[in-house]
Amino acid sequence: MKFFNYSTVILAFLCSVAVSAQEPVQVTVTEDAEAPIISKHIYGHFSEHLGRCIYGGLYVGEESMVPNTAGVRNDIIEALKELKIPNLRWPGGCFADTYHWKDGVGPKDERPTMVNRWWGGVTEDNSFGTHDFLNLCETLNAEPYLAANVGSSTVKEFTEYVEYVLHQGGSPMAEWRKENGRENPWDVKYWGVGNEMWGCGGNMTAEHYADIYRQYATFMTDWTNSDGLFRIASGANVDDYHWTEVLMRDIPKHLIEGVALHSYSFVEWNEKGSSIDYSEEQYFSTMKTALKMDTLVTKHSAIMDKYDPNNTIALVVDEWGGWYDVMEGTNPGFLYQQNTMRDAMIAGTSLNIFNNHARRVKMANLAQTVNVLQAVVLTEDEKMLLTPTYHVMKMYNVHQDAKLLPVDFDSPTYKFEGEELPAISISASKTDAGQVNVSMVNIDAHKSHTVEINLGDMDIKDFSGTILSSEDLQDHNTFDQPEKITPKELKKVKFRKGILEVEVPPFSVLVVTGK
């Protein structure tokens, strides 16, 4: 005779009723003539002389057996082209304020070596310098963003760099550039005036840096006579709102085009944890710091609004991403970590935040491009793989230079041990050609959510989509399984009478496109 555990049956029944009764997330998307354009530069990247980002990553040298163009790996060039990266920040980071650009131009065999004091104490030969970087940007059709030395440099060295890069000819620096093989100047619009001046850039006060910035910016000249330089001040560390207040108050508007902001996502600053072997508690904590980006952008923007109501100065989040302990057995100064579905969650939610704040956020730079922190590409000798973060950024590039469509919804919550986070993140846009794009993230580690999106009277005939998901939150691509996590076609998309309905599985990223 078979006995039933009635309490178990009742509990299962109640759970099934609760799931079936779960209300869909109701989202309203509207068109607003005053809504901003989502700048493509929000999808920028960052490559520092750090670990194997440049040497052994992007740059293998012209004599390498790895197929390359002028020493840069061909497979990475093609991957970044596919990603449509709009800009690339270089050479740092902390490295920028110890880098002397003249050491990295001229014949490679005559360049002096240097010790990278910030990252591992390694000796570099300066074989990858300004020409190499700016020529790479031309190959990628990406705008260069030069982070120039303020911390250990002089106004003279800084302004000679601008002259070397931008002056047409007849000046000492322009003639030296021509001697070094580049006849015409490069088109470099974006210039960072130092990096993290509150820390590795000089441990300055905001008031002191504001004066230093004014001095350097005064002597920067746009020798190309184009639409002007875009000068970016070294901005706040996370929630240092005083820093932003001082820069906006003390720097005249005609001397500044952008203010930076740096914020990373981690478990705890002193105990970041493994990039692959993490618990749900660590995942939840990481997502909590990632989602704080919305508060940071909101509050820094409010300060900027007070001094710049006409929105002429951009907020530039030029360092963001996940930061964990280095992979076991690797140099602790190289910051090499793996990239899992947790990083896909960070990427998707962060980009949604930037998109929705596109009125003030005009540029952002993921840290970093290759082999460092939340990289989009990992390499091992001749092998290369694309990370989940790469796939998210490629899925999202439909938003580049599209008009923001404001979204309104109440997110369900992701609950863990008495704490709650919004589970669903959404941003939407519309291109000049009328294509509507909606990106969605569900950070909940267990629950899926049905999302119903009301598109009103938009003239859309049909939707298709892609999804990035996996069986386990800790899943990642390896050199043995480089395609374990790749985007798939989203097969269950319902669109009827202006309502788009999709199921968003746990820890997944979706992008749906309508025409």
Short mmCIF file of C-alpha atoms in Angstrom, two decimals:
data_model
loop_
_atom_site.label_atom_id
_atom_site.label_comp_id
_atom_site.label_asym_id
_atom_site.label_seq_id
_atom_site.Cartn_x
_atom_site.Cartn_y
_atom_site.Cartn_z
CA MET A 1 0.00 0.00 0.00
CA LYS A 2 1.39 3.43 -0.98
CA PHE A 3 1.19 6.30 1.52
CA PHE A 4 1.08 9.96 0.56
CA ASN A 5 2.76 12.75 2.45
CA TYR A 6 -0.20 15.13 2.36
CA SER A 7 1.74 18.06 3.82
CA THR A 8 4.25 17.80 0.97
CA VAL A 9 1.47 17.61 -1.62
CA ILE A 10 -0.31 20.64 -0.14
CA LEU A 11 2.92 22.63 -0.01
CA ALA A 12 3.68 21.77 -3.64
CA PHE A 13 0.14 22.78 -4.62
CA LEU A 14 0.40 26.11 -2.82
CA CYS A 15 3.75 26.82 -4.45
CA SER A 16 2.34 26.06 -7.89
CA VAL A 17 -0.62 28.35 -7.26
CA ALA A 18 1.72 31.12 -6.12
CA VAL A 19 3.83 30.76 -9.25
CA SER A 20 0.84 30.67 -11.56
CA ALA A 21 -0.68 33.63 -9.77
CA GLN A 22 2.45 35.72 -10.11
CA GLU A 23 1.45 38.87 -11.91
CA PRO A 24 3.39 39.84 -15.05
CA VAL A 25 5.64 42.86 -14.77
CA GLN A 26 3.75 45.68 -16.49
CA VAL A 27 6.00 48.04 -18.42
CA THR A 28 4.98 51.17 -20.29
CA VAL A 29 7.28 52.52 -23.01
CA THR A 30 6.59 56.00 -24.34
CA GLU A 31 7.98 58.30 -26.98
CA ASP A 32 9.16 61.66 -25.69
CA ALA A 33 10.27 64.36 -28.08
CA GLU A 34 12.50 65.77 -25.33
CA ALA A 35 14.21 62.46 -24.56
CA PRO A 36 17.97 62.39 -25.15
CA ILE A 37 20.00 60.39 -27.62
CA ILE A 38 21.86 57.46 -26.06
CA SER A 39 25.42 58.37 -27.01
CA LYS A 40 27.33 55.52 -28.58
CA HIS A 41 30.24 56.55 -26.35
CA ILE A 42 28.45 55.00 -23.36
CA TYR A 43 29.70 51.74 -24.87
CA GLY A 44 33.38 52.67 -24.61
CA HIS A 45 36.29 50.56 -23.37
CA PHE A 46 39.48 50.99 -21.37
CA SER A 47 42.94 49.49 -21.96
CA GLU A 48 45.60 50.20 -19.38
CA HIS A 49 49.22 49.11 -19.20
CA LEU A 50 48.23 46.60 -16.57
CA GLY A 51 49.06 42.89 -16.49
CA ARG A 52 48.39 41.29 -19.86
CA CYS A 53 46.01 43.91 -21.20
CA ILE A 54 48.52 45.49 -23.60
CA TYR A 55 51.62 43.29 -23.70
CA GLY A 56 50.64 39.68 -24.26
CA GLY A 57 47.03 40.70 -24.76
CA LEU A 58 46.28 43.31 -27.41
CA TYR A 59 49.91 43.60 -28.47
CA VAL A 60 52.08 40.59 -29.27
CA GLY A 61 54.65 42.34 -31.49
CA GLU A 62 55.18 42.12 -35.21
CA GLU A 63 57.46 39.07 -34.94
CA SER A 64 54.85 36.99 -33.10
CA MET A 65 53.56 33.74 -34.58
CA VAL A 66 50.08 34.92 -33.60
CA PRO A 67 48.54 36.59 -36.70
CA ASN A 68 48.75 40.34 -36.17
CA THR A 69 48.62 43.75 -37.80
CA ALA A 70 51.44 46.04 -36.69
CA GLY A 71 51.84 43.83 -33.64
CA VAL A 72 48.15 43.85 -32.59
CA ARG A 73 46.34 40.50 -32.65
CA ASN A 74 44.07 40.16 -35.68
CA ASP A 75 41.48 38.10 -33.76
CA ILE A 76 41.09 40.85 -31.17
CA ILE A 77 40.85 43.51 -33.89
CA GLU A 78 38.02 41.59 -35.54
CA ALA A 79 36.26 40.97 -32.22
CA LEU A 80 36.35 44.66 -31.27
CA LYS A 81 35.10 45.65 -34.72
CA GLU A 82 32.15 43.28 -34.27
CA LEU A 83 31.52 44.90 -30.91
CA LYS A 84 31.41 48.33 -32.59
CA ILE A 85 33.47 49.91 -29.83
CA PRO A 86 33.03 53.68 -30.17
CA ASN A 87 36.06 54.78 -28.15
CA LEU A 88 39.07 53.35 -26.34
CA ARG A 89 40.76 54.88 -23.28
CA TRP A 90 44.56 54.56 -22.89
CA PRO A 91 47.20 54.30 -21.31
CA GLY A 92 45.60 54.34 -17.83
CA GLY A 93 44.36 54.33 -15.12
CA CYS A 94 47.03 54.82 -12.49
CA PHE A 95 49.63 54.07 -15.15
CA ALA A 96 48.75 57.29 -16.98
CA ASP A 97 50.18 59.54 -14.29
CA THR A 98 53.60 57.88 -14.45
CA TYR A 99 53.69 57.59 -18.25
CA HIS A 100 55.89 59.96 -20.23
CA TRP A 101 54.66 59.89 -23.80
CA LYS A 102 57.99 60.82 -25.40
CA ASP A 103 59.43 57.49 -24.22
CA GLY A 104 56.91 55.69 -26.44
CA VAL A 105 57.59 57.33 -29.82
CA GLY A 106 60.48 57.07 -32.27
CA PRO A 107 62.40 53.92 -33.28
CA LYS A 108 61.36 51.06 -31.02
CA ASP A 109 64.91 49.84 -30.49
CA GLU A 110 65.92 53.26 -29.17
CA ARG A 111 63.11 53.69 -26.64
CA PRO A 112 64.01 53.61 -22.95
CA THR A 113 62.55 50.98 -20.65
CA MET A 114 60.40 51.80 -17.65
CA VAL A 115 59.22 50.03 -14.51
CA ASN A 116 55.45 49.81 -14.10
CA ARG A 117 55.35 50.73 -10.42
CA TRP A 118 51.61 50.33 -10.13
CA TRP A 119 51.02 46.91 -11.62
CA GLY A 120 53.43 44.13 -10.71
CA GLY A 121 56.68 46.09 -10.89
CA VAL A 122 57.38 44.70 -14.36
CA THR A 123 59.80 46.35 -16.79
CA GLU A 124 58.23 47.54 -20.04
CA ASP A 125 60.12 48.40 -23.20
CA ASN A 126 57.70 51.10 -24.46
CA SER A 127 57.26 49.21 -27.74
CA PHE A 128 53.54 49.98 -27.65
CA GLY A 129 53.24 53.76 -27.68
CA THR A 130 51.18 56.64 -29.03
CA HIS A 131 51.51 55.77 -32.74
CA ASP A 132 50.57 52.15 -32.06
CA PHE A 133 47.52 53.11 -30.02
CA LEU A 134 46.20 55.84 -32.30
CA ASN A 135 46.73 53.73 -35.42
CA LEU A 136 44.84 50.88 -33.73
CA CYS A 137 41.93 53.24 -33.03
CA GLU A 138 41.85 54.18 -36.72
CA THR A 139 41.76 50.48 -37.63
CA LEU A 140 38.87 49.93 -35.22
CA ASN A 141 37.07 53.10 -36.32
CA ALA A 142 37.01 54.01 -32.63
CA GLU A 143 37.72 57.43 -31.18
CA PRO A 144 40.83 57.53 -28.98
CA TYR A 145 40.51 58.80 -25.43
CA LEU A 146 43.96 59.77 -24.18
CA ALA A 147 44.37 59.87 -20.40
CA ALA A 148 47.32 62.23 -20.09
CA ASN A 149 49.83 62.57 -17.27
CA VAL A 150 49.23 65.29 -14.69
CA GLY A 151 50.45 63.60 -11.52
CA SER A 152 54.15 63.38 -12.47
CA SER A 153 54.24 65.60 -15.55
CA THR A 154 54.38 69.30 -16.39
CA VAL A 155 52.18 71.64 -18.36
CA LYS A 156 54.93 71.79 -20.99
CA GLU A 157 55.07 68.01 -21.44
CA PHE A 158 51.28 67.80 -21.53
CA THR A 159 50.78 70.55 -24.11
CA GLU A 160 53.61 69.21 -26.27
CA TYR A 161 51.69 65.93 -26.35
CA VAL A 162 48.61 67.74 -27.66
CA GLU A 163 50.78 69.49 -30.24
CA TYR A 164 52.47 66.25 -31.32
CA VAL A 165 49.14 64.52 -31.88
CA LEU A 166 47.11 67.38 -33.37
CA HIS A 167 49.31 70.02 -35.04
CA GLN A 168 49.35 69.87 -38.84
CA GLY A 169 52.96 70.91 -39.37
CA GLY A 170 55.58 73.58 -38.87
CA SER A 171 55.82 73.18 -35.11
CA PRO A 172 58.64 71.27 -33.37
CA MET A 173 56.36 68.48 -32.16
CA ALA A 174 54.55 68.11 -35.49
CA GLU A 175 57.86 67.86 -37.34
CA TRP A 176 59.07 65.23 -34.87
CA ARG A 177 55.85 63.26 -35.47
CA LYS A 178 56.55 63.36 -39.20
CA GLU A 179 60.10 62.14 -38.61
CA ASN A 180 58.57 59.24 -36.70
CA GLY A 181 56.48 58.22 -39.69
CA ARG A 182 53.15 59.99 -39.32
CA GLU A 183 52.64 62.82 -41.80
CA ASN A 184 49.13 63.94 -40.86
CA PRO A 185 47.83 64.51 -37.33
CA TRP A 186 45.38 62.14 -35.74
CA ASP A 187 41.86 63.21 -34.87
CA VAL A 188 41.89 63.03 -31.07
CA LYS A 189 39.00 64.80 -29.43
CA TYR A 190 38.84 63.22 -25.96
CA TRP A 191 41.54 64.08 -23.41
CA GLY A 192 41.60 63.08 -19.76
CA VAL A 193 43.39 65.66 -17.63
CA GLY A 194 44.93 63.19 -15.21
CA ASN A 195 43.37 60.15 -13.52
CA GLU A 196 42.14 59.54 -9.97
CA MET A 197 43.80 62.66 -8.65
CA TRP A 198 42.28 61.89 -5.23
CA GLY A 199 44.41 58.70 -5.16
CA CYS A 200 47.16 57.33 -7.38
CA GLY A 201 47.19 60.54 -9.44
CA GLY A 202 48.61 62.55 -6.55
CA ASN A 203 46.41 62.19 -3.43
CA MET A 204 45.15 65.74 -3.99
CA THR A 205 42.24 67.56 -2.43
CA ALA A 206 39.41 68.52 -4.76
CA GLU A 207 40.26 72.20 -4.31
CA HIS A 208 43.92 71.69 -5.21
CA TYR A 209 43.11 69.57 -8.27
CA ALA A 210 40.54 72.11 -9.51
CA ASP A 211 43.32 74.72 -9.62
CA ILE A 212 45.74 72.29 -11.30
CA TYR A 213 43.07 71.36 -13.83
CA ARG A 214 42.41 75.01 -14.69
CA GLN A 215 46.11 75.51 -15.37
CA TYR A 216 46.48 72.47 -17.64
CA ALA A 217 43.20 73.04 -19.50
CA THR A 218 44.09 76.67 -20.19
CA PHE A 219 47.12 75.65 -22.23
CA MET A 220 45.45 72.85 -24.20
CA THR A 221 44.96 73.93 -27.82
CA ASP A 222 42.86 72.29 -30.50
CA TRP A 223 45.34 72.63 -33.33
CA THR A 224 43.01 71.00 -35.84
CA ASN A 225 40.51 73.90 -35.71
CA SER A 226 37.66 71.38 -35.66
CA ASP A 227 34.84 71.30 -33.13
CA GLY A 228 37.13 71.63 -30.13
CA LEU A 229 38.75 69.38 -27.56
CA PHE A 230 36.65 67.41 -25.10
CA ARG A 231 38.55 67.88 -21.83
CA ILE A 232 37.59 65.46 -19.07
CA ALA A 233 38.43 66.28 -15.47
CA SER A 234 39.47 63.50 -13.12
CA GLY A 235 36.25 62.96 -11.22
CA ALA A 236 34.93 61.47 -8.02
CA ASN A 237 35.66 58.17 -6.36
CA VAL A 238 32.23 56.52 -5.98
CA ASP A 239 30.12 58.71 -3.64
CA ASP A 240 32.54 61.59 -3.06
CA TYR A 241 29.93 64.20 -3.91
CA HIS A 242 32.12 66.97 -2.49
CA TRP A 243 34.63 66.29 -5.27
CA THR A 244 32.02 66.84 -7.98
CA GLU A 245 30.69 69.91 -6.18
CA VAL A 246 34.14 71.55 -6.11
CA LEU A 247 34.94 70.81 -9.75
CA MET A 248 31.61 72.13 -10.96
CA ARG A 249 31.87 75.21 -8.72
CA ASP A 250 35.52 76.13 -9.30
CA ILE A 251 36.23 75.27 -12.94
CA PRO A 252 34.91 77.79 -15.50
CA LYS A 253 32.55 76.27 -18.03
CA HIS A 254 34.72 77.26 -21.00
CA LEU A 255 37.55 75.06 -19.67
CA ILE A 256 35.71 71.77 -19.23
CA GLU A 257 33.55 69.38 -21.25
CA GLY A 258 33.34 66.34 -18.99
CA VAL A 259 33.64 65.20 -15.36
CA ALA A 260 34.63 61.59 -14.67
CA LEU A 261 33.27 59.09 -12.14
CA HIS A 262 34.80 55.75 -11.05
CA SER A 263 32.88 52.96 -9.37
CA TYR A 264 33.47 49.19 -9.32
CA SER A 265 31.24 46.29 -8.29
CA PHE A 266 32.54 43.80 -5.70
CA VAL A 267 31.56 41.73 -2.68
CA GLU A 268 33.57 43.79 -0.20
CA TRP A 269 36.51 46.02 -1.03
CA ASN A 270 38.95 44.09 1.19
CA GLU A 271 37.43 40.67 0.53
CA LYS A 272 36.43 40.61 -3.10
CA GLY A 273 36.19 36.82 -3.37
CA SER A 274 36.72 34.47 -6.28
CA SER A 275 35.59 35.39 -9.78
CA ILE A 276 34.20 31.86 -10.30
CA ASP A 277 33.72 30.09 -6.96
CA TYR A 278 31.29 32.45 -5.26
CA SER A 279 28.18 31.90 -3.16
CA GLU A 280 24.75 33.40 -3.68
CA GLU A 281 25.49 35.68 -0.72
CA GLN A 282 28.55 37.02 -2.57
CA TYR A 283 26.56 37.33 -5.79
CA PHE A 284 23.82 39.29 -4.03
CA SER A 285 26.37 41.60 -2.41
CA THR A 286 28.07 42.24 -5.75
CA MET A 287 24.79 43.09 -7.43
CA LYS A 288 23.94 45.44 -4.57
CA THR A 289 27.07 47.49 -5.31
CA ALA A 290 26.42 47.31 -9.05
CA LEU A 291 22.89 48.67 -8.68
CA LYS A 292 24.18 51.56 -6.55
CA MET A 293 25.42 53.00 -9.83
CA ASP A 294 21.93 54.41 -10.37
CA THR A 295 22.10 56.33 -7.08
CA LEU A 296 25.62 57.55 -7.84
CA VAL A 297 24.71 58.82 -11.29
CA THR A 298 21.52 60.42 -9.99
CA LYS A 299 23.25 62.30 -7.17
CA HIS A 300 26.33 63.38 -9.13
CA SER A 301 24.02 64.53 -11.94
CA ALA A 302 21.95 66.58 -9.49
CA ILE A 303 25.09 68.45 -8.40
CA MET A 304 26.04 69.04 -12.02
CA ASP A 305 22.52 70.28 -12.77
CA LYS A 306 22.89 72.92 -10.08
CA TYR A 307 25.92 74.48 -11.79
CA ASP A 308 25.16 73.44 -15.37
CA PRO A 309 21.38 73.56 -15.89
CA ASN A 310 21.79 73.60 -19.67
CA ASN A 311 23.55 70.23 -19.58
CA THR A 312 26.70 71.29 -21.43
CA ILE A 313 29.10 69.21 -19.31
CA ALA A 314 29.01 65.41 -19.56
CA LEU A 315 29.23 62.87 -16.78
CA VAL A 316 31.84 60.34 -17.94
CA VAL A 317 31.86 57.01 -16.07
CA ASP A 318 35.25 56.06 -17.46
CA GLU A 319 35.93 53.15 -15.09
CA TRP A 320 33.25 50.62 -14.14
CA GLY A 321 32.89 46.85 -13.88
CA GLY A 322 33.33 43.88 -11.56
CA TRP A 323 36.47 43.50 -9.43
CA TYR A 324 37.37 40.21 -7.70
CA ASP A 325 40.43 38.35 -6.46
CA VAL A 326 42.86 37.33 -9.19
CA MET A 327 42.74 33.79 -10.53
CA GLU A 328 44.78 31.36 -8.47
CA GLY A 329 48.38 31.10 -9.64
CA THR A 330 48.42 34.44 -11.47
CA ASN A 331 50.37 37.58 -10.59
CA PRO A 332 48.33 39.54 -7.99
CA GLY A 333 49.41 42.78 -9.68
CA PHE A 334 47.96 41.71 -13.04
CA LEU A 335 44.27 41.65 -11.97
CA TYR A 336 43.42 38.67 -14.18
CA GLN A 337 39.98 37.25 -13.38
CA GLN A 338 37.39 35.08 -15.09
CA ASN A 339 34.06 36.34 -16.36
CA THR A 340 30.81 34.55 -15.46
CA MET A 341 27.07 35.12 -15.74
CA ARG A 342 27.44 37.42 -12.71
CA ASP A 343 29.44 39.75 -14.95
CA ALA A 344 26.76 39.58 -17.61
CA MET A 345 24.33 40.79 -14.93
CA ILE A 346 26.65 43.67 -14.01
CA ALA A 347 27.08 44.64 -17.65
CA GLY A 348 23.40 44.53 -18.54
CA THR A 349 22.15 46.43 -15.49
CA SER A 350 24.94 49.04 -15.68
CA LEU A 351 24.30 49.73 -19.35
CA ASN A 352 20.57 50.05 -18.68
CA ILE A 353 21.38 52.61 -15.98
CA PHE A 354 23.63 54.60 -18.30
CA ASN A 355 21.04 54.47 -21.10
CA ASN A 356 18.30 55.75 -18.81
CA HIS A 357 20.57 58.60 -17.64
CA ALA A 358 21.63 59.49 -21.18
CA ARG A 359 20.75 63.16 -20.66
CA ARG A 360 23.85 63.58 -18.49
CA VAL A 361 25.92 60.41 -19.06
CA LYS A 362 27.61 60.85 -22.42
CA MET A 363 30.48 58.39 -22.10
CA ALA A 364 31.41 55.30 -20.10
CA ASN A 365 34.38 52.93 -20.27
CA LEU A 366 34.28 49.31 -19.14
CA ALA A 367 37.40 48.22 -17.25
CA GLN A 368 39.11 46.55 -19.06
CA THR A 369 39.29 45.31 -22.62
CA VAL A 370 41.64 42.30 -22.47
CA ASN A 371 42.75 40.01 -19.62
CA VAL A 372 42.11 42.53 -16.82
CA LEU A 373 39.10 42.87 -14.47
CA GLN A 374 35.76 42.60 -16.36
CA ALA A 375 37.39 41.97 -19.72
CA VAL A 376 35.49 41.32 -22.93
CA VAL A 377 38.38 39.24 -24.31
CA LEU A 378 40.68 36.71 -22.64
CA THR A 379 43.83 35.30 -24.27
CA GLU A 380 46.20 32.42 -23.60
CA ASP A 381 49.12 32.21 -26.03
CA GLU A 382 47.50 31.84 -29.46
CA LYS A 383 44.02 31.17 -28.01
CA MET A 384 41.33 33.80 -27.54
CA LEU A 385 37.82 33.70 -26.11
CA LEU A 386 34.90 36.09 -25.81
CA THR A 387 33.38 36.53 -22.37
CA PRO A 388 29.70 36.84 -21.36
CA THR A 389 30.33 40.57 -20.94
CA TYR A 390 31.43 40.77 -24.57
CA HIS A 391 28.17 39.18 -25.68
CA VAL A 392 26.05 41.55 -23.58
CA MET A 393 27.79 44.60 -25.00
CA LYS A 394 27.37 43.29 -28.53
CA MET A 395 23.67 42.59 -27.94
CA TYR A 396 23.23 46.11 -26.55
CA ASN A 397 25.00 47.96 -29.34
CA VAL A 398 21.61 48.44 -31.04
CA HIS A 399 21.14 51.30 -28.56
CA GLN A 400 24.14 53.28 -29.82
CA ASP A 401 23.04 56.76 -30.94
CA ALA A 402 19.36 55.76 -30.75
CA LYS A 403 16.77 57.95 -29.03
CA LEU A 404 15.92 56.95 -25.48
CA LEU A 405 12.40 55.65 -24.93
CA PRO A 406 11.44 56.27 -21.28
CA VAL A 407 10.19 53.17 -19.44
CA ASP A 408 7.92 53.02 -16.41
CA PHE A 409 7.40 49.89 -14.29
CA ASP A 410 7.53 48.49 -10.78
CA SER A 411 10.15 45.78 -10.54
CA PRO A 412 9.57 42.58 -8.61
CA THR A 413 12.18 41.96 -5.94
CA TYR A 414 15.05 39.51 -5.65
CA LYS A 415 15.11 38.50 -1.99
CA PHE A 416 18.00 37.01 -0.08
CA GLU A 417 18.27 36.57 3.69
CA GLY A 418 15.98 39.47 4.54
CA GLU A 419 17.33 41.88 1.93
CA GLU A 420 15.75 42.89 -1.37
CA LEU A 421 16.97 44.19 -4.71
CA PRO A 422 14.97 45.09 -7.83
CA ALA A 423 15.13 41.99 -9.98
CA ILE A 424 14.30 43.51 -13.37
CA SER A 425 16.23 46.20 -15.21
CA ILE A 426 15.05 47.65 -18.54
CA SER A 427 16.04 50.32 -21.05
CA ALA A 428 14.60 51.06 -24.49
CA SER A 429 15.44 53.09 -27.57
CA LYS A 430 14.29 53.91 -31.08
CA THR A 431 16.55 54.43 -34.08
CA ASP A 432 16.10 57.00 -36.83
CA ALA A 433 14.90 54.14 -39.04
CA GLY A 434 12.09 53.39 -36.58
CA GLN A 435 13.59 50.24 -35.04
CA VAL A 436 12.58 49.79 -31.39
CA ASN A 437 15.03 48.08 -29.04
CA VAL A 438 14.27 46.86 -25.52
CA SER A 439 16.99 45.39 -23.28
CA MET A 440 16.06 43.48 -20.13
CA VAL A 441 17.96 41.86 -17.27
CA ASN A 442 16.68 39.58 -14.51
CA ILE A 443 19.26 39.32 -11.72
CA ASP A 444 17.17 36.93 -9.59
CA ALA A 445 19.17 33.76 -9.05
CA HIS A 446 16.05 31.55 -8.95
CA LYS A 447 12.85 33.11 -10.34
CA SER A 448 11.84 33.86 -13.89
CA HIS A 449 9.50 36.76 -14.62
CA THR A 450 6.98 37.41 -17.34
CA VAL A 451 7.31 40.96 -18.66
CA GLU A 452 4.51 42.65 -20.60
CA ILE A 453 5.58 45.82 -22.38
CA ASN A 454 2.96 48.26 -23.62
CA LEU A 455 4.35 50.07 -26.67
CA GLY A 456 1.26 52.19 -27.22
CA ASP A 457 0.72 53.38 -30.76
CA MET A 458 4.20 52.63 -32.08
CA ASP A 459 3.97 51.24 -35.58
CA ILE A 460 5.77 47.95 -35.00
CA LYS A 461 4.84 44.84 -36.96
CA ASP A 462 6.93 42.14 -35.28
CA PHE A 463 9.69 41.49 -32.75
CA SER A 464 12.70 39.18 -32.66
CA GLY A 465 15.26 38.81 -29.93
CA THR A 466 18.38 37.27 -28.44
CA ILE A 467 19.01 35.90 -24.97
CA LEU A 468 22.13 35.23 -22.94
CA SER A 469 21.57 32.65 -20.22
CA SER A 470 23.13 29.55 -18.72
CA GLU A 471 22.35 26.70 -16.34
CA ASP A 472 24.51 27.89 -13.47
CA LEU A 473 25.26 31.40 -12.25
CA GLN A 474 28.98 30.57 -12.05
CA ASP A 475 29.17 29.34 -15.66
CA HIS A 476 31.90 30.91 -17.81
CA ASN A 477 33.74 30.36 -21.07
CA THR A 478 37.10 28.62 -20.96
CA PHE A 479 39.77 27.98 -23.56
CA ASP A 480 38.55 24.36 -23.66
CA GLN A 481 34.90 25.46 -23.90
CA PRO A 482 35.04 28.96 -25.44
CA GLU A 483 31.36 28.91 -26.48
CA LYS A 484 29.73 27.53 -23.36
CA ILE A 485 27.90 30.85 -23.02
CA THR A 486 26.81 32.53 -26.26
CA PRO A 487 23.67 34.46 -27.24
CA LYS A 488 20.79 32.38 -28.57
CA GLU A 489 17.68 33.27 -30.53
CA LEU A 490 14.81 34.21 -28.25
CA LYS A 491 12.07 31.94 -29.51
CA LYS A 492 9.21 32.84 -27.18
CA VAL A 493 8.36 36.42 -28.12
CA LYS A 494 4.67 37.33 -28.20
CA PHE A 495 3.59 40.61 -29.76
CA ARG A 496 -0.07 41.42 -30.14
CA LYS A 497 -2.05 44.66 -30.18
CA GLY A 498 0.91 46.73 -29.10
CA ILE A 499 1.82 44.47 -26.16
CA LEU A 500 5.19 42.71 -26.16
CA GLU A 501 5.35 39.70 -23.83
CA VAL A 502 8.55 37.84 -22.96
CA GLU A 503 9.64 35.41 -20.29
CA VAL A 504 12.89 36.48 -18.60
CA PRO A 505 14.61 33.49 -16.98
CA PRO A 506 16.76 33.76 -13.83
CA PHE A 507 20.10 35.55 -14.30
CA SER A 508 19.57 36.26 -17.98
CA VAL A 509 19.93 39.16 -20.41
CA LEU A 510 17.52 39.74 -23.30
CA VAL A 511 17.40 42.22 -26.15
CA VAL A 512 14.30 42.35 -28.36
CA THR A 513 14.08 44.39 -31.53
CA GLY A 514 10.95 45.45 -33.38
CA LYS A 515 10.53 46.83 -36.87
#
